[in-house]
């Protein structure tokens, strides 16, 4: 089972600031890495797939990078609606399709 | 609009059984794998089970293997998760999630249902 470690656990930022979220895999997942956003009481939604491709409708302030074992989700300028929990997930051919523990982005 | 709607969540006694369903619309259901992902109260996301587009291949997490069965009826655009020998550890919101392709690996989870709540308690 591939373990995904997200850091930090909580990120306290102000609107307009830049947010940088990290996801590290216990072994290479190539670029089979996705990022999801979850707001309280809602289902997660896909933001980024293939490590760096934005899903339709996702603003370009969200960007993903990385390959192999180290990945980053960057939110260039935080908007009020971006405060949420973010999960990374690997979907290569190693089952289960594991998720990281999440990073909570909260208002400072 | 691509949509997944789960149903069937309920309060069940330990050791009991339950079947949850996922009804899909807005896309060619028979071409896509479907996953079940659960989230225990206040916790993260756990991949529980998956089924390929044609139903020929399935996956179960170790935590549910032998107790849960996933199936699909492509004529009804519906996926089912039959759960038995339930325990408190199975208490969670269960999400039905569409894969981006025919298989459950190599494709991200691109559309999520709103979830159905399964509570296991006496």
mmCIF file of C-alpha atoms in Angstrom:
data_model
loop_
_atom_site.group_PDB
_atom_site.id
_atom_site.type_symbol
_atom_site.label_atom_id
_atom_site.label_comp_id
_atom_site.label_asym_id
_atom_site.label_seq_id
_atom_site.Cartn_x
_atom_site.Cartn_y
_atom_site.Cartn_z
ATOM 1 C CA UNK A 1 0.000 0.000 0.000
ATOM 2 C CA UNK A 2 1.353 3.404 -0.979
ATOM 3 C CA UNK A 3 1.267 5.881 1.899
ATOM 4 C CA UNK A 4 0.694 9.561 1.176
ATOM 5 C CA UNK A 5 1.873 12.102 3.736
ATOM 6 C CA UNK A 6 0.467 15.616 3.493
ATOM 7 C CA UNK A 7 2.014 18.633 5.141
ATOM 8 C CA UNK A 8 1.336 20.804 6.927
ATOM 9 C CA UNK A 9 -1.697 19.426 8.711
ATOM 10 C CA UNK A 10 -3.112 22.921 9.031
ATOM 11 C CA UNK A 11 -2.199 26.035 7.079
ATOM 12 C CA UNK A 12 -3.300 29.383 8.516
ATOM 13 C CA UNK A 13 -3.367 32.102 5.882
ATOM 14 C CA UNK A 14 -5.122 35.338 5.053
ATOM 15 C CA UNK A 15 -7.170 35.963 1.890
ATOM 16 C CA UNK A 16 -4.872 37.059 -0.914
ATOM 17 C CA UNK A 17 -1.910 35.097 0.403
ATOM 18 C CA UNK A 18 -0.233 32.207 -1.389
ATOM 19 C CA UNK A 19 -0.782 28.685 -0.111
ATOM 20 C CA UNK A 20 1.622 25.802 -0.710
ATOM 21 C CA UNK A 21 0.497 22.273 0.186
ATOM 22 C CA UNK A 22 2.765 19.235 0.031
ATOM 23 C CA UNK A 23 2.080 15.554 -0.618
ATOM 24 C CA UNK A 24 4.796 12.908 -0.386
ATOM 25 C CA UNK A 25 4.350 9.304 -1.514
ATOM 26 C CA UNK A 26 6.091 6.325 0.067
ATOM 27 C CA UNK A 27 7.007 5.087 -3.424
ATOM 28 C CA UNK A 28 6.777 6.498 -6.905
ATOM 29 C CA UNK A 29 3.310 7.077 -8.325
ATOM 30 C CA UNK A 30 4.666 8.635 -11.525
ATOM 31 C CA UNK A 31 2.143 11.398 -12.256
ATOM 32 C CA UNK A 32 -0.946 9.470 -11.132
ATOM 33 C CA UNK A 33 -1.696 11.983 -8.414
ATOM 34 C CA UNK A 34 -4.881 13.981 -7.864
ATOM 35 C CA UNK A 35 -5.908 16.781 -5.525
ATOM 36 C CA UNK A 36 -9.399 17.184 -4.077
ATOM 37 C CA UNK A 37 -11.057 19.993 -2.145
ATOM 38 C CA UNK A 38 -13.647 19.324 0.540
ATOM 39 C CA UNK A 39 -15.735 21.948 2.294
ATOM 40 C CA UNK A 40 -17.688 21.210 5.500
ATOM 41 C CA UNK A 41 -20.786 19.123 4.850
ATOM 42 C CA UNK A 42 -19.929 18.635 1.184
ATOM 43 C CA UNK A 43 -18.474 15.861 -0.920
ATOM 44 C CA UNK A 44 -14.912 16.248 -2.147
ATOM 45 C CA UNK A 45 -14.436 17.632 -5.631
ATOM 46 C CA UNK A 46 -11.613 16.995 -8.053
ATOM 47 C CA UNK A 47 -9.283 19.945 -8.616
ATOM 48 C CA UNK A 48 -6.161 18.507 -10.221
ATOM 49 C CA UNK A 49 -5.391 15.188 -11.946
ATOM 50 C CA UNK A 50 -2.249 13.881 -13.572
ATOM 51 C CA UNK A 51 -0.311 15.909 -10.986
ATOM 52 C CA UNK A 52 -0.783 19.182 -12.856
ATOM 53 C CA UNK A 53 -3.951 19.192 -15.034
ATOM 54 C CA UNK A 54 -6.834 21.312 -13.785
ATOM 55 C CA UNK A 55 -10.346 19.898 -14.053
ATOM 56 C CA UNK A 56 -12.854 21.898 -16.080
ATOM 57 C CA UNK A 57 -14.080 24.907 -14.152
ATOM 58 C CA UNK A 58 -11.248 25.055 -11.645
ATOM 59 C CA UNK A 59 -9.737 28.570 -11.457
ATOM 60 C CA UNK A 60 -6.166 29.010 -12.633
ATOM 61 C CA UNK A 61 -5.077 30.188 -9.185
ATOM 62 C CA UNK A 62 -4.904 26.455 -8.419
ATOM 63 C CA UNK A 63 -1.844 24.701 -9.811
ATOM 64 C CA UNK A 64 -0.232 21.332 -9.247
ATOM 65 C CA UNK A 65 3.307 20.161 -9.780
ATOM 66 C CA UNK A 66 5.597 17.236 -9.109
ATOM 67 C CA UNK A 67 6.167 13.652 -10.153
ATOM 68 C CA UNK A 68 7.396 10.448 -8.602
ATOM 69 C CA UNK A 69 7.127 10.916 -4.860
ATOM 70 C CA UNK A 70 6.913 14.673 -4.252
ATOM 71 C CA UNK A 71 3.948 16.820 -5.221
ATOM 72 C CA UNK A 72 2.726 20.330 -4.518
ATOM 73 C CA UNK A 73 -0.617 22.087 -4.769
ATOM 74 C CA UNK A 74 -0.290 25.855 -4.941
ATOM 75 C CA UNK A 75 -3.092 28.356 -4.489
ATOM 76 C CA UNK A 76 -1.654 31.594 -5.797
ATOM 77 C CA UNK A 77 -4.018 34.062 -4.090
ATOM 78 C CA UNK A 78 -6.457 32.653 -1.586
ATOM 79 C CA UNK A 79 -10.075 33.585 -2.064
ATOM 80 C CA UNK A 80 -12.600 33.266 0.806
ATOM 81 C CA UNK A 81 -14.144 30.183 -0.853
ATOM 82 C CA UNK A 82 -10.763 28.380 -0.904
ATOM 83 C CA UNK A 83 -10.671 27.776 2.834
ATOM 84 C CA UNK A 84 -11.295 24.040 3.027
ATOM 85 C CA UNK A 85 -9.567 20.689 3.459
ATOM 86 C CA UNK A 86 -7.401 19.435 0.605
ATOM 87 C CA UNK A 87 -6.577 15.780 -0.027
ATOM 88 C CA UNK A 88 -4.075 14.235 -2.388
ATOM 89 C CA UNK A 89 -4.703 10.771 -3.817
ATOM 90 C CA UNK A 90 -2.674 8.318 -5.862
ATOM 91 C CA UNK A 91 -4.395 6.309 -8.575
ATOM 92 C CA UNK A 92 -1.652 4.255 -10.157
ATOM 93 C CA UNK A 93 -1.853 0.472 -10.341
ATOM 94 C CA UNK A 94 -1.132 0.001 -6.635
ATOM 95 C CA UNK A 95 -4.306 -0.755 -4.735
ATOM 96 C CA UNK A 96 -5.884 0.583 -2.593
ATOM 97 C CA UNK A 97 -6.141 4.017 -4.187
ATOM 98 C CA UNK A 98 -4.840 5.810 -1.142
ATOM 99 C CA UNK A 99 -5.517 9.316 0.084
ATOM 100 C CA UNK A 100 -3.336 11.579 2.158
ATOM 101 C CA UNK A 101 -4.513 12.634 5.589
ATOM 102 C CA UNK A 102 -5.499 16.095 4.362
ATOM 103 C CA UNK A 103 -4.362 19.682 4.840
ATOM 104 C CA UNK A 104 -6.817 22.125 6.351
ATOM 105 C CA UNK A 105 -6.455 25.641 4.976
ATOM 106 C CA UNK A 106 -7.952 27.995 7.540
ATOM 107 C CA UNK A 107 -8.386 31.725 7.792
ATOM 108 C CA UNK A 108 -5.672 33.377 9.837
ATOM 109 C CA UNK B 1 -25.378 17.282 -15.939
ATOM 110 C CA UNK B 2 -23.270 14.383 -14.690
ATOM 111 C CA UNK B 3 -24.782 13.213 -11.421
ATOM 112 C CA UNK B 4 -24.451 10.401 -8.903
ATOM 113 C CA UNK B 5 -27.115 9.957 -6.241
ATOM 114 C CA UNK B 6 -26.586 7.560 -3.364
ATOM 115 C CA UNK B 7 -29.388 6.078 -1.302
ATOM 116 C CA UNK B 8 -30.007 3.404 1.276
ATOM 117 C CA UNK B 9 -27.947 4.681 4.177
ATOM 118 C CA UNK B 10 -29.456 3.887 7.541
ATOM 119 C CA UNK B 11 -28.901 3.106 11.221
ATOM 120 C CA UNK B 12 -28.028 -0.577 11.539
ATOM 121 C CA UNK B 13 -27.280 -2.780 14.522
ATOM 122 C CA UNK B 14 -23.830 -4.364 14.835
ATOM 123 C CA UNK B 15 -23.696 -7.562 12.850
ATOM 124 C CA UNK B 16 -26.436 -6.362 10.538
ATOM 125 C CA UNK B 17 -26.565 -5.914 6.798
ATOM 126 C CA UNK B 18 -27.401 -3.055 4.480
ATOM 127 C CA UNK B 19 -27.380 -2.337 0.762
ATOM 128 C CA UNK B 20 -26.605 1.132 -0.516
ATOM 129 C CA UNK B 21 -27.226 2.166 -4.105
ATOM 130 C CA UNK B 22 -25.826 4.720 -6.489
ATOM 131 C CA UNK B 23 -27.910 5.962 -9.388
ATOM 132 C CA UNK B 24 -26.060 7.677 -12.229
ATOM 133 C CA UNK B 25 -27.209 10.097 -14.902
ATOM 134 C CA UNK B 26 -25.802 12.501 -17.455
ATOM 135 C CA UNK B 27 -23.064 10.263 -18.869
ATOM 136 C CA UNK B 28 -22.588 6.911 -20.609
ATOM 137 C CA UNK B 29 -22.621 4.836 -17.442
ATOM 138 C CA UNK B 30 -21.476 1.577 -19.035
ATOM 139 C CA UNK B 31 -18.153 3.112 -20.079
ATOM 140 C CA UNK B 32 -16.901 4.071 -16.621
ATOM 141 C CA UNK B 33 -15.653 2.350 -13.498
ATOM 142 C CA UNK B 34 -17.272 3.283 -10.208
ATOM 143 C CA UNK B 35 -15.688 3.542 -6.774
ATOM 144 C CA UNK B 36 -17.033 3.643 -3.242
ATOM 145 C CA UNK B 37 -15.103 5.894 -0.857
ATOM 146 C CA UNK B 38 -16.068 6.339 2.781
ATOM 147 C CA UNK B 39 -15.388 8.974 5.382
ATOM 148 C CA UNK B 40 -15.816 8.231 9.065
ATOM 149 C CA UNK B 41 -16.977 11.156 11.241
ATOM 150 C CA UNK B 42 -14.207 13.746 11.478
ATOM 151 C CA UNK B 43 -11.778 11.547 9.555
ATOM 152 C CA UNK B 44 -10.188 11.344 6.123
ATOM 153 C CA UNK B 45 -11.107 9.463 2.970
ATOM 154 C CA UNK B 46 -10.838 5.691 2.561
ATOM 155 C CA UNK B 47 -11.110 3.770 -0.726
ATOM 156 C CA UNK B 48 -13.503 0.907 0.021
ATOM 157 C CA UNK B 49 -14.426 -0.836 -3.223
ATOM 158 C CA UNK B 50 -14.399 -0.453 -7.000
ATOM 159 C CA UNK B 51 -15.854 -2.090 -10.088
ATOM 160 C CA UNK B 52 -14.825 -1.819 -13.724
ATOM 161 C CA UNK B 53 -17.208 -0.534 -16.384
ATOM 162 C CA UNK B 54 -18.334 -4.019 -17.392
ATOM 163 C CA UNK B 55 -18.452 -5.413 -13.868
ATOM 164 C CA UNK B 56 -15.867 -8.093 -14.649
ATOM 165 C CA UNK B 57 -13.279 -6.864 -12.177
ATOM 166 C CA UNK B 58 -13.751 -5.687 -8.614
ATOM 167 C CA UNK B 59 -11.611 -4.479 -5.747
ATOM 168 C CA UNK B 60 -12.141 -4.488 -1.992
ATOM 169 C CA UNK B 61 -10.109 -2.879 0.757
ATOM 170 C CA UNK B 62 -8.775 -5.337 3.313
ATOM 171 C CA UNK B 63 -11.038 -3.724 5.919
ATOM 172 C CA UNK B 64 -14.189 -4.860 4.072
ATOM 173 C CA UNK B 65 -13.041 -7.917 2.112
ATOM 174 C CA UNK B 66 -15.373 -10.855 2.627
ATOM 175 C CA UNK B 67 -18.115 -8.620 4.070
ATOM 176 C CA UNK B 68 -18.915 -6.167 1.259
ATOM 177 C CA UNK B 69 -19.949 -6.950 -2.309
ATOM 178 C CA UNK B 70 -20.013 -4.412 -5.126
ATOM 179 C CA UNK B 71 -22.117 -4.942 -8.235
ATOM 180 C CA UNK B 72 -23.623 -2.939 -11.054
ATOM 181 C CA UNK B 73 -26.576 -3.061 -13.404
ATOM 182 C CA UNK B 74 -25.686 -1.131 -16.535
ATOM 183 C CA UNK B 75 -29.285 -1.413 -17.790
ATOM 184 C CA UNK B 76 -30.368 0.601 -14.740
ATOM 185 C CA UNK B 77 -27.326 2.908 -14.491
ATOM 186 C CA UNK B 78 -26.935 1.770 -10.907
ATOM 187 C CA UNK B 79 -24.153 0.463 -8.673
ATOM 188 C CA UNK B 80 -24.781 -1.377 -5.429
ATOM 189 C CA UNK B 81 -22.720 -1.976 -2.319
ATOM 190 C CA UNK B 82 -24.009 -4.860 -0.220
ATOM 191 C CA UNK B 83 -22.604 -4.674 3.294
ATOM 192 C CA UNK B 84 -22.801 -7.406 5.923
ATOM 193 C CA UNK B 85 -21.363 -8.156 9.379
ATOM 194 C CA UNK B 86 -21.330 -4.430 10.012
ATOM 195 C CA UNK B 87 -19.477 -3.000 12.981
ATOM 196 C CA UNK B 88 -19.047 0.445 14.495
ATOM 197 C CA UNK B 89 -15.881 0.843 12.423
ATOM 198 C CA UNK B 90 -18.048 0.888 9.283
ATOM 199 C CA UNK B 91 -19.896 4.006 10.431
ATOM 200 C CA UNK B 92 -19.244 6.623 7.765
ATOM 201 C CA UNK B 93 -20.549 8.656 4.888
ATOM 202 C CA UNK B 94 -20.303 6.459 1.812
ATOM 203 C CA UNK B 95 -19.582 8.289 -1.434
ATOM 204 C CA UNK B 96 -20.180 6.871 -4.892
ATOM 205 C CA UNK B 97 -17.494 8.196 -7.195
ATOM 206 C CA UNK B 98 -17.119 7.986 -10.953
ATOM 207 C CA UNK B 99 -13.707 7.113 -12.351
ATOM 208 C CA UNK B 100 -12.360 8.971 -15.340
ATOM 209 C CA UNK B 101 -12.228 5.815 -17.436
ATOM 210 C CA UNK B 102 -13.191 2.169 -17.720
ATOM 211 C CA UNK B 103 -10.870 0.960 -14.963
ATOM 212 C CA UNK B 104 -10.498 2.026 -11.332
ATOM 213 C CA UNK B 105 -6.775 2.580 -11.463
ATOM 214 C CA UNK B 106 -4.950 4.957 -13.781
ATOM 215 C CA UNK B 107 -8.009 7.234 -13.621
ATOM 216 C CA UNK B 108 -8.781 9.909 -11.064
ATOM 217 C CA UNK B 109 -12.139 10.146 -9.303
ATOM 218 C CA UNK B 110 -13.782 12.898 -11.273
ATOM 219 C CA UNK B 111 -17.400 13.048 -10.084
ATOM 220 C CA UNK B 112 -18.620 12.470 -6.525
ATOM 221 C CA UNK B 113 -22.117 11.866 -5.215
ATOM 222 C CA UNK B 114 -23.389 13.704 -2.171
ATOM 223 C CA UNK B 115 -22.953 10.630 0.032
ATOM 224 C CA UNK B 116 -25.202 8.420 2.102
ATOM 225 C CA UNK B 117 -24.744 7.935 5.843
ATOM 226 C CA UNK B 118 -24.344 4.495 7.368
ATOM 227 C CA UNK B 119 -24.434 4.355 11.158
ATOM 228 C CA UNK B 120 -23.761 1.122 13.009
ATOM 229 C CA UNK B 121 -24.903 1.194 16.600
ATOM 230 C CA UNK B 122 -27.054 -0.725 19.050
#
